[in-house]
Short mmCIF file of C-alpha atoms in Angstrom, two decimals:
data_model
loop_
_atom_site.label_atom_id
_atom_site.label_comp_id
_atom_site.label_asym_id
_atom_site.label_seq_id
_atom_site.Cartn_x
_atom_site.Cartn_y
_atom_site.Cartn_z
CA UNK A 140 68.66 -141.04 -89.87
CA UNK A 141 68.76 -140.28 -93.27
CA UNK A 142 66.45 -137.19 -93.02
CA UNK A 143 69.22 -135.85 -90.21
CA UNK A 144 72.33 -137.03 -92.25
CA UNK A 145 70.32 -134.46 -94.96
CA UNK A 146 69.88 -131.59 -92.96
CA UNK A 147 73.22 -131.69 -91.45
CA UNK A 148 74.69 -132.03 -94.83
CA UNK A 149 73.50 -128.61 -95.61
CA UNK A 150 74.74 -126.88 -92.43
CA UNK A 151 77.66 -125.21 -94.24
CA UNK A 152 74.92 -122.71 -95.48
CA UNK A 153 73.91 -121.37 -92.60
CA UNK A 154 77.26 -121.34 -90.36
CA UNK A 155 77.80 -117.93 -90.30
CA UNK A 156 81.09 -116.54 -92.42
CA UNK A 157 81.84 -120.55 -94.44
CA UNK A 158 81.90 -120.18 -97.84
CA UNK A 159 78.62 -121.27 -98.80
CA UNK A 160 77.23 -118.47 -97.09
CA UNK A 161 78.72 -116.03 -98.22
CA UNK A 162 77.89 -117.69 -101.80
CA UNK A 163 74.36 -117.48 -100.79
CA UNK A 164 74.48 -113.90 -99.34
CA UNK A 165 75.79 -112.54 -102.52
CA UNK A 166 73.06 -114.46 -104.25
CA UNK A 167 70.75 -112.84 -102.42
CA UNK A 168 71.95 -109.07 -102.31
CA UNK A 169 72.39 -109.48 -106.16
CA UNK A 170 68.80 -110.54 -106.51
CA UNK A 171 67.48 -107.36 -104.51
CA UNK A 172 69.38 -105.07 -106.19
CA UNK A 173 68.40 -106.70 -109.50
CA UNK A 174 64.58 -106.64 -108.35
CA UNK A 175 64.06 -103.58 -106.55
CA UNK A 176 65.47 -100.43 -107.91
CA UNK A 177 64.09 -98.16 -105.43
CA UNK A 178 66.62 -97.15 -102.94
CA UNK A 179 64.91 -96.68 -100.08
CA UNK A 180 62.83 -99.59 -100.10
CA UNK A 181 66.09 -102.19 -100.74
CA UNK A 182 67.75 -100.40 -98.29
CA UNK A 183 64.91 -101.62 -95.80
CA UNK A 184 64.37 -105.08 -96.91
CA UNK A 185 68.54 -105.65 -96.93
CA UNK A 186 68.91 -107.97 -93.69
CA UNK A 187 71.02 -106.32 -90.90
CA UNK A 188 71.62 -110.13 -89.46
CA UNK A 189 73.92 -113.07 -90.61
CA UNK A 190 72.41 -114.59 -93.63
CA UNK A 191 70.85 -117.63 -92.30
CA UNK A 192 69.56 -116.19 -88.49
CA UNK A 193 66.25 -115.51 -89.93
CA UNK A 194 63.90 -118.14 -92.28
CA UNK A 195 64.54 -118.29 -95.57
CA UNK A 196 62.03 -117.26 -98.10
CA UNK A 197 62.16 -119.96 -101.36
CA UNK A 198 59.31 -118.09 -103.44
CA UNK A 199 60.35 -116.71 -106.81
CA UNK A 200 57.77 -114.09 -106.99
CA UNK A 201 58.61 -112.51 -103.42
CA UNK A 202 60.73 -109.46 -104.14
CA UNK A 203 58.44 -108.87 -107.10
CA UNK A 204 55.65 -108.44 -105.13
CA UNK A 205 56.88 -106.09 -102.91
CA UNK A 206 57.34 -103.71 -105.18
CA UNK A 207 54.31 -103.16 -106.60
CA UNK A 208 52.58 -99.89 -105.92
CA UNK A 209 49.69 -101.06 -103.91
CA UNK A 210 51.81 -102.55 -101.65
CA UNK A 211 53.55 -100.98 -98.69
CA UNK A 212 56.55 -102.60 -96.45
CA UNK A 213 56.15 -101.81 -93.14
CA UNK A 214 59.89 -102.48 -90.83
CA UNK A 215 59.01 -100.79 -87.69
CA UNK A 216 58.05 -103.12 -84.81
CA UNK A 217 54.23 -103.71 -83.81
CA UNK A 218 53.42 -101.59 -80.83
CA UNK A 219 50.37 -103.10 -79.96
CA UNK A 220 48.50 -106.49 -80.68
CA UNK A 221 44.70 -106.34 -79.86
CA UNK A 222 41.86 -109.30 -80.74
CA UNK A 223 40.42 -107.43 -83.87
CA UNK A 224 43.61 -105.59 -85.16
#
């Protein structure tokens, strides 16, 4: 009970368009743009969903990483999944 009285206590954050979201949202977009000065790249990794649809990702060092040079951010969709790929 307790664990479900917590969860549902934090609902408010993920109910698309209350107030905590939107706090939240602007959290986030202010982080990117803080992080990740490169245009194009921000422009890919800024969500095109409600803040909330998708999991949440906690780690500090997240937006950090993907801007370092050796790494590349792929946003296109898979086209094919095979055993050893």
């Amino acid at each position: 009970t307790r664990l479900w009285l917590r969860s549902e206590s934090n609902i408010s954050v993920i109910e698309n368009g209350s107030d905590k979201t939107e706090e939240f949202k602007g959290i986030a977009l202010r982080a990117l743009e803080a992080t990740v000065t490169d245009d194009e790249l921000r422009a890919r990794l800024t969500p095109t969903h409600p803040f909330g649809c998708k999991r949440l990702v906690f780690a500090t060092d997240y937006l950090q990483t993907l801007t370092k040079p050796h790494v590349e951010v792929v946003s296109s969709p898979a086209r094919t999944l095979r055993s050893r790929s």
